[in-house]
Amino acid sequence: MKFNLNTLDAEDPLAAIQSQFLLPQGTIYLDGNSLGMMPLSVKSRIKDVTEQQWAVDLITSWNKHQWIDLPVNVGERIAKLIGAAPGQTLCCDTISVNLFKLLAAALVMQQGRNKVVSTTDNFPTDLYMVQGLEDLLGQTRCQLQLVEESQLASAIDDDTAILLVTEVNFRTGQKLDIAALTAKAHKHGALVIVDLAHSAGVLPVALDDWQVDFAVGCTYKYLNGGPGAPAFAYVATRHQEAMQQPLYGWMGHANGFQFDVNYQAAADARQLLVGTPSVIAMSAVDAALDVYDQVTMTQIRQKSMQLTEVFLALLSASPDCAQLRCISPESPEQRGSQLSFEFEHAWGLCQALIKSNIIADFRAPNYIRFGFAPLYNSYRQIGTAVAEMAQIMAEKRYLNPEFQVKNKVT
Ligand SMILES: *Cc1c(COP(=O)(O)O)cnc(C)c1O
């Protein structure tokens, strides 16, 4: 692969977008897959929401500034990025809580079946949600069946109630074929719940076309909504009448402001709502989505693949980095927007990089993970990051005592 980093930056159709983010001086941020950088639009929006809407307009803002419609309005903006027609996507709660609601609802729809098939390597909270339902309902109603990722398709059979699958593996970056898995699940009468945590905002997703039944995803990773920003949930129109999720909250009531003593679910996707939306956080998500009005998911995907290819090419040209074993798929089509490497001293390497203002993250037991955010990462940054990493490897700086101290959050 022959390339010139300056030319790649000069010809990058997304290069101008970088200036819409707050970029800390000297920092190369390769962690947008854990917490996206802050779009400048968020800064001004938060100022308005706190200093005008909350401080001055107070409770009238629920109507005046449409606070009450944020879950639906922000949900619809996310819907456009995940191939969902209107009326199916809401912004609310966290991935974990949304999964609980959807898993429970899907189990009710699958009377007579109890198996929830997922992968050993799925993000733990996804599996914990199934385990919690298992303990609550008993194994006759819910039973988690874990298989290796490569065995997922063949594990689906006529006993499968739900296929719970994350499109992009958070450790390896392996991207699964959701359309094919969904087709297979449906052939056997199973329902599909897809986790888009590492897809939303960085990969073209086509939930409606793929015929996915339910989906969840978060907004603080590639969508840059801010730390702890509310997640999203999707329920296909065809299931909205039959479904019943167990967290009966007044926001999911057909008529919450009637303050009726009895619960009656909204007939549409809004039944997924539970309590009062987190207005400040959700306003931040709304503002963060503005940048997506100026770009296409195809542009983002192309740059994402190119960034990872450049990173790998530079790395393989450096003998000092030979000890880093890439655990992500070789083909850019088969991975998300990240690269992960196994290395005995991955923790120390990650800390040494952070000391040099190159932010990556560590995943137990010994992986270093780089996330590539096409909206604000440049090709030159990739060059600088790999050069610094080669230097650290050559000097074995990852062994320095100061880089051995473990933090609470990795
Ligand atoms: C980041 C991530 C989550 C986080 O879930 P929250 O409940 O929003 O904290 C869940 N699943 C996957 C696959 C993730 O990558």
CSV table of C-alpha atoms and ligand atoms in Angstrom, one decimal:
chain,number,residue,atom,x,y,z
A,1,MET,CA,0.0,0.0,0.0
A,2,LYS,CA,1.5,3.3,-1.2
A,3,PHE,CA,0.2,6.5,0.2
A,4,ASN,CA,1.1,9.9,1.4
A,5,LEU,CA,-0.6,11.1,4.6
A,6,ASN,CA,-0.7,14.7,3.5
A,7,THR,CA,-2.4,13.9,0.2
A,8,LEU,CA,-4.9,11.6,2.0
A,9,ASP,CA,-5.8,14.5,4.3
A,10,ALA,CA,-6.0,17.0,1.5
A,11,GLU,CA,-8.4,14.8,-0.5
A,12,ASP,CA,-10.5,13.7,2.5
A,13,PRO,CA,-14.1,14.9,2.0
A,14,LEU,CA,-14.6,14.8,5.8
A,15,ALA,CA,-11.5,16.8,6.7
A,16,ALA,CA,-13.4,20.1,7.3
A,17,ILE,CA,-15.7,18.4,9.8
A,18,GLN,CA,-12.9,18.2,12.4
A,19,SER,CA,-13.2,21.9,13.1
A,20,GLN,CA,-16.7,21.3,14.5
A,21,PHE,CA,-15.2,19.4,17.4
A,22,LEU,CA,-13.3,20.7,20.4
A,23,LEU,CA,-9.9,19.3,19.9
A,24,PRO,CA,-7.6,19.4,23.0
A,25,GLN,CA,-4.2,20.8,21.9
A,26,GLY,CA,-1.7,18.1,21.0
A,27,THR,CA,-4.1,15.2,21.7
A,28,ILE,CA,-4.6,12.4,19.2
A,29,TYR,CA,-7.8,10.7,20.2
A,30,LEU,CA,-8.2,7.1,19.1
A,31,ASP,CA,-11.0,6.3,21.6
A,32,GLY,CA,-14.1,7.6,19.9
A,33,ASN,CA,-15.4,4.0,20.2
A,34,SER,CA,-15.6,4.5,24.0
A,35,LEU,CA,-16.4,8.2,24.4
A,36,GLY,CA,-16.7,10.4,21.4
A,37,MET,CA,-15.1,13.9,21.4
A,38,MET,CA,-17.3,16.9,22.1
A,39,PRO,CA,-18.9,18.6,19.1
A,40,LEU,CA,-18.9,22.5,19.5
A,41,SER,CA,-22.7,22.4,18.8
A,42,VAL,CA,-23.1,20.7,22.2
A,43,LYS,CA,-21.3,23.4,24.1
A,44,SER,CA,-23.7,26.1,22.9
A,45,ARG,CA,-26.8,23.9,23.3
A,46,ILE,CA,-26.0,23.1,26.9
A,47,LYS,CA,-25.5,26.7,27.6
A,48,ASP,CA,-28.9,27.5,26.2
A,49,VAL,CA,-30.6,24.6,27.9
A,50,THR,CA,-29.2,25.5,31.3
A,51,GLU,CA,-29.0,29.3,31.2
A,52,GLN,CA,-32.3,30.0,29.3
A,53,GLN,CA,-34.5,26.9,29.1
A,54,TRP,CA,-34.0,25.7,32.7
A,55,ALA,CA,-33.0,28.8,34.5
A,56,VAL,CA,-35.5,31.3,33.0
A,57,ASP,CA,-38.2,29.4,31.2
A,58,LEU,CA,-38.3,26.7,33.9
A,59,ILE,CA,-41.3,24.3,33.7
A,60,THR,CA,-42.8,26.0,30.7
A,61,SER,CA,-39.9,24.5,28.7
A,62,TRP,CA,-41.6,21.1,28.6
A,63,ASN,CA,-43.9,22.6,26.0
A,64,LYS,CA,-42.1,25.8,24.9
A,65,HIS,CA,-38.8,24.0,24.1
A,66,GLN,CA,-40.4,20.6,23.5
A,67,TRP,CA,-38.5,18.9,26.2
A,68,ILE,CA,-41.3,16.3,26.3
A,69,ASP,CA,-40.7,15.4,22.6
A,70,LEU,CA,-37.0,14.9,22.9
A,71,PRO,CA,-37.1,11.0,23.2
A,72,VAL,CA,-39.1,10.9,19.9
A,73,ASN,CA,-37.4,13.7,18.1
A,74,VAL,CA,-33.9,12.6,18.9
A,75,GLY,CA,-34.9,9.0,18.2
A,76,GLU,CA,-36.0,10.0,14.7
A,77,ARG,CA,-32.7,11.6,14.0
A,78,ILE,CA,-30.9,8.5,15.1
A,79,ALA,CA,-33.3,6.4,13.0
A,80,LYS,CA,-32.0,8.1,9.8
A,81,LEU,CA,-28.5,6.8,10.6
A,82,ILE,CA,-29.6,3.2,11.2
A,83,GLY,CA,-31.9,2.6,8.3
A,84,ALA,CA,-35.1,2.9,10.3
A,85,ALA,CA,-38.3,4.5,8.9
A,86,PRO,CA,-40.1,6.9,11.3
A,87,GLY,CA,-42.1,5.6,14.3
A,88,GLN,CA,-39.7,2.9,15.5
A,89,THR,CA,-36.8,4.5,17.3
A,90,LEU,CA,-36.7,6.3,20.6
A,91,CYS,CA,-33.9,7.9,22.6
A,92,CYS,CA,-34.1,6.7,26.2
A,93,ASP,CA,-32.4,5.0,29.2
A,94,THR,CA,-29.2,3.0,28.7
A,95,ILE,CA,-28.5,0.0,26.5
A,96,SER,CA,-28.7,-2.3,29.5
A,97,VAL,CA,-32.2,-1.1,30.5
A,98,ASN,CA,-33.4,-1.0,26.9
A,99,LEU,CA,-32.2,-4.6,26.5
A,100,PHE,CA,-34.1,-5.7,29.6
A,101,LYS,CA,-37.3,-4.2,28.2
A,102,LEU,CA,-36.9,-5.7,24.7
A,103,LEU,CA,-35.7,-9.1,25.9
A,104,ALA,CA,-38.7,-9.4,28.3
A,105,ALA,CA,-41.1,-8.2,25.5
A,106,ALA,CA,-39.7,-10.7,23.0
A,107,LEU,CA,-39.9,-13.6,25.5
A,108,VAL,CA,-43.6,-12.8,26.0
A,109,MET,CA,-44.1,-12.9,22.2
A,110,GLN,CA,-42.3,-16.3,22.0
A,111,GLN,CA,-44.5,-18.4,24.3
A,112,GLY,CA,-43.3,-22.0,24.4
A,113,ARG,CA,-39.7,-21.1,23.6
A,114,ASN,CA,-37.1,-20.2,26.2
A,115,LYS,CA,-33.7,-20.1,24.5
A,116,VAL,CA,-31.8,-16.8,24.2
A,117,VAL,CA,-28.8,-17.5,21.9
A,118,SER,CA,-25.8,-15.2,22.2
A,119,THR,CA,-22.0,-15.2,22.0
A,120,THR,CA,-19.6,-15.9,24.8
A,121,ASP,CA,-17.7,-12.8,23.6
A,122,ASN,CA,-20.7,-10.5,23.6
A,123,PHE,CA,-20.4,-7.3,25.8
A,124,PRO,CA,-21.0,-8.6,29.3
A,125,THR,CA,-24.0,-6.3,30.2
A,126,ASP,CA,-25.9,-7.8,27.3
A,127,LEU,CA,-25.5,-11.2,28.8
A,128,TYR,CA,-26.1,-10.0,32.4
A,129,MET,CA,-29.5,-8.7,31.3
A,130,VAL,CA,-30.5,-12.2,30.1
A,131,GLN,CA,-29.1,-13.8,33.3
A,132,GLY,CA,-31.2,-11.4,35.3
A,133,LEU,CA,-34.3,-12.4,33.4
A,134,GLU,CA,-33.4,-16.1,33.8
A,135,ASP,CA,-33.3,-15.6,37.6
A,136,LEU,CA,-36.5,-13.6,37.6
A,137,LEU,CA,-38.6,-15.8,35.3
A,138,GLY,CA,-37.0,-19.2,35.9
A,139,GLN,CA,-35.2,-21.3,33.2
A,140,THR,CA,-38.4,-22.6,31.8
A,141,ARG,CA,-39.1,-19.1,30.5
A,142,CYS,CA,-35.7,-17.9,29.8
A,143,GLN,CA,-32.4,-19.7,29.3
A,144,LEU,CA,-29.2,-18.2,28.0
A,145,GLN,CA,-27.4,-20.3,25.4
A,146,LEU,CA,-23.8,-19.1,24.8
A,147,VAL,CA,-21.9,-20.1,21.7
A,148,GLU,CA,-18.7,-19.1,20.0
A,149,GLU,CA,-19.1,-16.2,17.5
A,150,SER,CA,-18.3,-18.5,14.5
A,151,GLN,CA,-21.0,-20.9,15.6
A,152,LEU,CA,-23.8,-18.3,16.0
A,153,ALA,CA,-25.6,-19.1,12.8
A,154,SER,CA,-25.5,-22.8,13.2
A,155,ALA,CA,-26.7,-22.5,16.8
A,156,ILE,CA,-30.1,-21.1,15.7
A,157,ASP,CA,-32.8,-23.8,15.6
A,158,ASP,CA,-36.6,-24.2,16.1
A,159,ASP,CA,-36.1,-23.9,19.9
A,160,THR,CA,-34.5,-20.5,19.7
A,161,ALA,CA,-36.7,-17.8,21.1
A,162,ILE,CA,-34.3,-14.9,20.6
A,163,LEU,CA,-31.1,-14.2,18.9
A,164,LEU,CA,-29.2,-11.5,20.8
A,165,VAL,CA,-26.3,-10.3,18.7
A,166,THR,CA,-24.0,-7.3,18.7
A,167,GLU,CA,-23.0,-6.3,15.2
A,168,VAL,CA,-19.4,-5.4,16.0
A,169,ASN,CA,-17.5,-7.3,18.7
A,170,PHE,CA,-16.2,-4.8,21.2
A,171,ARG,CA,-12.9,-6.7,21.7
A,172,THR,CA,-11.9,-7.8,18.2
A,173,GLY,CA,-13.9,-5.4,16.0
A,174,GLN,CA,-15.3,-8.4,14.1
A,175,LYS,CA,-18.4,-7.3,12.2
A,176,LEU,CA,-21.2,-9.9,11.8
A,177,ASP,CA,-23.6,-10.2,8.9
A,178,ILE,CA,-26.8,-9.1,10.6
A,179,ALA,CA,-29.0,-9.5,7.4
A,180,ALA,CA,-28.0,-13.2,7.1
A,181,LEU,CA,-28.3,-14.0,10.8
A,182,THR,CA,-31.7,-12.3,10.9
A,183,ALA,CA,-32.9,-14.3,7.8
A,184,LYS,CA,-31.7,-17.6,9.4
A,185,ALA,CA,-33.4,-16.7,12.8
A,186,HIS,CA,-36.7,-15.8,11.1
A,187,LYS,CA,-36.6,-19.1,9.1
A,188,HIS,CA,-36.7,-20.8,12.5
A,189,GLY,CA,-39.3,-18.6,14.1
A,190,ALA,CA,-36.8,-16.7,16.3
A,191,LEU,CA,-36.8,-13.0,17.0
A,192,VAL,CA,-33.7,-10.9,16.7
A,193,ILE,CA,-32.3,-8.2,19.0
A,194,VAL,CA,-29.3,-6.3,17.6
A,195,ASP,CA,-26.9,-4.2,19.7
A,196,LEU,CA,-25.5,-1.4,17.6
A,197,ALA,CA,-23.1,0.0,20.3
A,198,HIS,CA,-20.1,0.0,17.9
A,199,SER,CA,-22.1,0.5,14.7
A,200,ALA,CA,-24.3,3.6,15.2
A,201,GLY,CA,-22.8,6.6,13.6
A,202,VAL,CA,-19.8,4.8,12.0
A,203,LEU,CA,-21.3,2.0,9.8
A,204,PRO,CA,-24.1,2.1,7.4
A,205,VAL,CA,-26.9,0.1,9.2
A,206,ALA,CA,-30.2,-0.9,7.5
A,207,LEU,CA,-32.5,-2.2,10.3
A,208,ASP,CA,-35.7,-2.1,8.2
A,209,ASP,CA,-34.0,-3.8,5.1
A,210,TRP,CA,-32.4,-6.4,7.2
A,211,GLN,CA,-35.9,-7.1,8.8
A,212,VAL,CA,-34.4,-6.8,12.3
A,213,ASP,CA,-37.1,-7.1,15.0
A,214,PHE,CA,-35.5,-5.0,17.9
A,215,ALA,CA,-32.4,-3.1,18.3
A,216,VAL,CA,-30.5,-1.0,20.9
A,217,GLY,CA,-27.4,1.2,20.7
A,218,CYS,CA,-25.7,4.0,22.6
A,219,THR,CA,-25.0,7.6,21.8
A,220,TYR,CA,-21.8,8.3,23.7
A,221,LYS,CA,-19.5,6.3,21.5
A,222,TYR,CA,-19.3,7.3,17.8
A,223,LEU,CA,-22.4,9.5,18.0
A,224,ASN,CA,-20.5,11.9,20.4
A,225,GLY,CA,-23.5,12.5,22.7
A,226,GLY,CA,-21.4,12.8,25.9
A,227,PRO,CA,-20.5,10.7,28.9
A,228,GLY,CA,-23.5,8.7,30.0
A,229,ALA,CA,-25.7,10.1,27.2
A,230,PRO,CA,-29.0,8.3,26.9
A,231,ALA,CA,-29.2,5.3,24.6
A,232,PHE,CA,-31.7,4.4,21.8
A,233,ALA,CA,-34.1,1.5,21.2
A,234,TYR,CA,-35.8,0.4,18.0
A,235,VAL,CA,-38.9,-1.8,17.7
A,236,ALA,CA,-40.1,-2.7,14.2
A,237,THR,CA,-43.6,-1.4,13.4
A,238,ARG,CA,-45.0,-4.9,12.9
A,239,HIS,CA,-44.3,-5.8,16.5
A,240,GLN,CA,-45.6,-2.7,18.2
A,241,GLU,CA,-49.2,-3.9,18.7
A,242,ALA,CA,-48.3,-7.3,20.1
A,243,MET,CA,-45.4,-6.3,22.2
A,244,GLN,CA,-45.6,-5.7,26.0
A,245,GLN,CA,-42.6,-4.5,27.9
A,246,PRO,CA,-42.7,-4.9,31.7
A,247,LEU,CA,-41.4,-1.5,32.9
A,248,TYR,CA,-44.7,0.2,33.0
A,249,GLY,CA,-43.9,3.9,33.4
A,250,TRP,CA,-46.0,7.0,33.0
A,251,MET,CA,-44.0,8.1,29.9
A,252,GLY,CA,-45.0,4.8,28.1
A,253,HIS,CA,-48.6,5.2,29.1
A,254,ALA,CA,-51.1,5.9,26.3
A,255,ASN,CA,-52.2,9.0,28.2
A,256,GLY,CA,-49.6,9.7,30.9
A,257,PHE,CA,-51.0,13.1,31.9
A,258,GLN,CA,-54.5,11.6,32.7
A,259,PHE,CA,-52.8,10.2,35.8
A,260,ASP,CA,-55.0,7.1,35.5
A,261,VAL,CA,-54.7,4.5,38.2
A,262,ASN,CA,-54.3,1.7,35.7
A,263,TYR,CA,-51.5,1.3,33.2
A,264,GLN,CA,-52.4,1.2,29.5
A,265,ALA,CA,-49.4,1.1,27.1
A,266,ALA,CA,-49.1,3.5,24.2
A,267,ALA,CA,-50.0,1.7,21.0
A,268,ASP,CA,-46.8,2.6,19.3
A,269,ALA,CA,-43.1,2.6,20.0
A,270,ARG,CA,-43.5,5.1,22.7
A,271,GLN,CA,-44.5,2.3,25.1
A,272,LEU,CA,-40.8,1.7,25.4
A,273,LEU,CA,-40.5,4.9,27.4
A,274,VAL,CA,-40.5,4.6,31.2
A,275,GLY,CA,-39.8,7.8,33.2
A,276,THR,CA,-38.9,11.4,32.7
A,277,PRO,CA,-36.3,12.0,30.0
A,278,SER,CA,-32.9,13.3,31.0
A,279,VAL,CA,-33.3,16.7,29.3
A,280,ILE,CA,-29.8,18.1,29.6
A,281,ALA,CA,-28.2,14.9,28.4
A,282,MET,CA,-30.7,14.3,25.6
A,283,SER,CA,-30.3,17.9,24.4
A,284,ALA,CA,-26.6,17.2,24.1
A,285,VAL,CA,-27.3,14.2,22.0
A,286,ASP,CA,-29.6,16.2,19.8
A,287,ALA,CA,-27.0,18.9,19.2
A,288,ALA,CA,-24.2,16.2,18.6
A,289,LEU,CA,-26.3,14.8,15.7
A,290,ASP,CA,-26.1,18.1,13.8
A,291,VAL,CA,-22.8,17.1,12.2
A,292,TYR,CA,-24.6,14.1,10.6
A,293,ASP,CA,-26.7,16.5,8.5
A,294,GLN,CA,-23.6,17.3,6.5
A,295,VAL,CA,-22.1,13.9,5.8
A,296,THR,CA,-23.2,10.5,4.4
A,297,MET,CA,-22.7,7.1,6.1
A,298,THR,CA,-20.9,5.9,3.0
A,299,GLN,CA,-18.3,8.7,3.3
A,300,ILE,CA,-17.9,7.8,6.9
A,301,ARG,CA,-17.5,4.1,6.3
A,302,GLN,CA,-15.0,4.7,3.5
A,303,LYS,CA,-12.8,6.9,5.6
A,304,SER,CA,-13.1,4.5,8.5
A,305,MET,CA,-11.8,1.6,6.4
A,306,GLN,CA,-9.1,3.7,5.0
A,307,LEU,CA,-7.9,4.9,8.4
A,308,THR,CA,-7.6,1.4,9.7
A,309,GLU,CA,-5.8,0.3,6.6
A,310,VAL,CA,-3.3,3.1,6.9
A,311,PHE,CA,-2.7,2.3,10.5
A,312,LEU,CA,-2.1,-1.4,9.8
A,313,ALA,CA,0.2,-0.6,6.8
A,314,LEU,CA,2.3,1.8,8.9
A,315,LEU,CA,2.4,-0.6,11.8
A,316,SER,CA,3.5,-3.6,9.7
A,317,ALA,CA,6.3,-1.4,8.2
A,318,SER,CA,7.7,-1.0,11.8
A,319,PRO,CA,9.8,-4.0,13.0
A,320,ASP,CA,9.5,-2.6,16.6
A,321,CYS,CA,5.8,-3.3,16.5
A,322,ALA,CA,6.1,-6.9,15.4
A,323,GLN,CA,5.1,-8.1,18.9
A,324,LEU,CA,1.7,-6.6,18.6
A,325,ARG,CA,-0.6,-9.3,17.3
A,326,CYS,CA,-3.7,-8.0,15.5
A,327,ILE,CA,-6.9,-9.8,16.6
A,328,SER,CA,-9.2,-7.8,14.3
A,329,PRO,CA,-10.3,-9.3,10.9
A,330,GLU,CA,-7.8,-8.7,8.1
A,331,SER,CA,-10.4,-7.5,5.7
A,332,PRO,CA,-11.7,-3.9,6.4
A,333,GLU,CA,-15.2,-5.0,5.2
A,334,GLN,CA,-15.3,-7.5,8.0
A,335,ARG,CA,-14.5,-5.2,10.9
A,336,GLY,CA,-16.0,-2.2,12.5
A,337,SER,CA,-14.1,1.0,13.0
A,338,GLN,CA,-11.5,-0.3,15.4
A,339,LEU,CA,-8.3,-2.4,15.6
A,340,SER,CA,-7.3,-4.5,18.6
A,341,PHE,CA,-3.9,-6.0,19.4
A,342,GLU,CA,-2.9,-8.6,21.8
A,343,PHE,CA,0.4,-7.8,23.6
A,344,GLU,CA,1.7,-9.1,27.0
A,345,HIS,CA,2.3,-5.5,28.1
A,346,ALA,CA,-0.9,-4.0,26.6
A,347,TRP,CA,-1.7,-2.1,29.8
A,348,GLY,CA,1.7,-0.5,30.1
A,349,LEU,CA,1.8,0.4,26.4
A,350,CYS,CA,-1.6,2.0,26.6
A,351,GLN,CA,-0.5,4.1,29.6
A,352,ALA,CA,2.7,5.1,27.8
A,353,LEU,CA,0.7,6.2,24.8
A,354,ILE,CA,-1.7,8.2,27.0
A,355,LYS,CA,1.4,9.9,28.6
A,356,SER,CA,2.3,11.0,25.0
A,357,ASN,CA,-1.2,12.3,24.5
A,358,ILE,CA,-2.3,9.5,22.3
A,359,ILE,CA,-5.4,8.1,23.7
A,360,ALA,CA,-6.3,4.4,23.2
A,361,ASP,CA,-7.9,2.0,25.6
A,362,PHE,CA,-7.1,-1.3,27.2
A,363,ARG,CA,-9.4,-4.3,27.4
A,364,ALA,CA,-8.7,-7.2,29.8
A,365,PRO,CA,-6.8,-9.4,29.8
A,366,ASN,CA,-4.2,-8.0,27.4
A,367,TYR,CA,-5.6,-6.1,24.5
A,368,ILE,CA,-4.9,-2.6,23.3
A,369,ARG,CA,-7.8,-1.1,21.3
A,370,PHE,CA,-7.8,1.8,18.9
A,371,GLY,CA,-11.0,3.4,17.7
A,372,PHE,CA,-11.1,5.4,14.5
A,373,ALA,CA,-13.6,8.3,14.3
A,374,PRO,CA,-13.8,9.5,10.7
A,375,LEU,CA,-15.5,12.8,11.8
A,376,TYR,CA,-12.4,14.0,13.6
A,377,ASN,CA,-9.4,11.7,13.1
A,378,SER,CA,-6.9,12.7,10.3
A,379,TYR,CA,-4.5,10.5,8.4
A,380,ARG,CA,-1.6,12.5,9.8
A,381,GLN,CA,-2.7,11.7,13.3
A,382,ILE,CA,-2.5,8.1,12.4
A,383,GLY,CA,1.0,8.6,11.2
A,384,THR,CA,2.0,10.3,14.4
A,385,ALA,CA,0.4,7.7,16.6
A,386,VAL,CA,2.1,4.8,15.0
A,387,ALA,CA,5.5,6.5,15.0
A,388,GLU,CA,5.2,7.2,18.7
A,389,MET,CA,4.0,3.7,19.4
A,390,ALA,CA,7.1,2.3,17.5
A,391,GLN,CA,9.3,4.5,19.7
A,392,ILE,CA,7.7,3.3,22.9
A,393,MET,CA,8.1,-0.3,21.7
A,394,ALA,CA,11.7,0.2,20.7
A,395,GLU,CA,12.5,1.7,24.1
A,396,LYS,CA,10.3,-0.8,26.0
A,397,ARG,CA,8.8,2.2,27.7
A,398,TYR,CA,5.7,0.1,28.5
A,399,LEU,CA,7.8,-1.5,31.3
A,400,ASN,CA,8.3,1.8,33.2
A,401,PRO,CA,6.9,1.4,36.8
A,402,GLU,CA,4.7,4.6,36.4
A,403,PHE,CA,2.8,2.7,33.6
A,404,GLN,CA,2.0,-0.3,35.7
A,405,VAL,CA,-0.6,1.3,38.1
A,406,LYS,CA,-4.2,0.2,37.4
A,407,ASN,CA,-7.1,2.6,37.3
A,408,LYS,CA,-10.7,1.9,38.2
A,409,VAL,CA,-11.9,2.6,34.6
A,410,THR,CA,-9.8,1.1,31.8
B,1,LIG,C1,-20.7,0.2,25.4
B,1,LIG,C2,-21.6,-1.0,25.3
B,1,LIG,C3,-22.7,-1.2,26.1
B,1,LIG,C4,-23.0,-0.2,27.2
B,1,LIG,O1,-24.2,-0.4,27.8
B,1,LIG,P1,-24.9,0.8,28.7
B,1,LIG,O2,-26.0,0.1,29.4
B,1,LIG,O3,-25.3,1.9,27.8
B,1,LIG,O4,-23.8,1.2,29.7
B,1,LIG,C5,-23.6,-2.3,25.9
B,1,LIG,N1,-23.3,-3.2,24.9
B,1,LIG,C6,-22.2,-3.0,24.1
B,1,LIG,C7,-22.0,-4.0,23.0
B,1,LIG,C8,-21.3,-2.0,24.3
B,1,LIG,O5,-20.3,-1.9,23.5
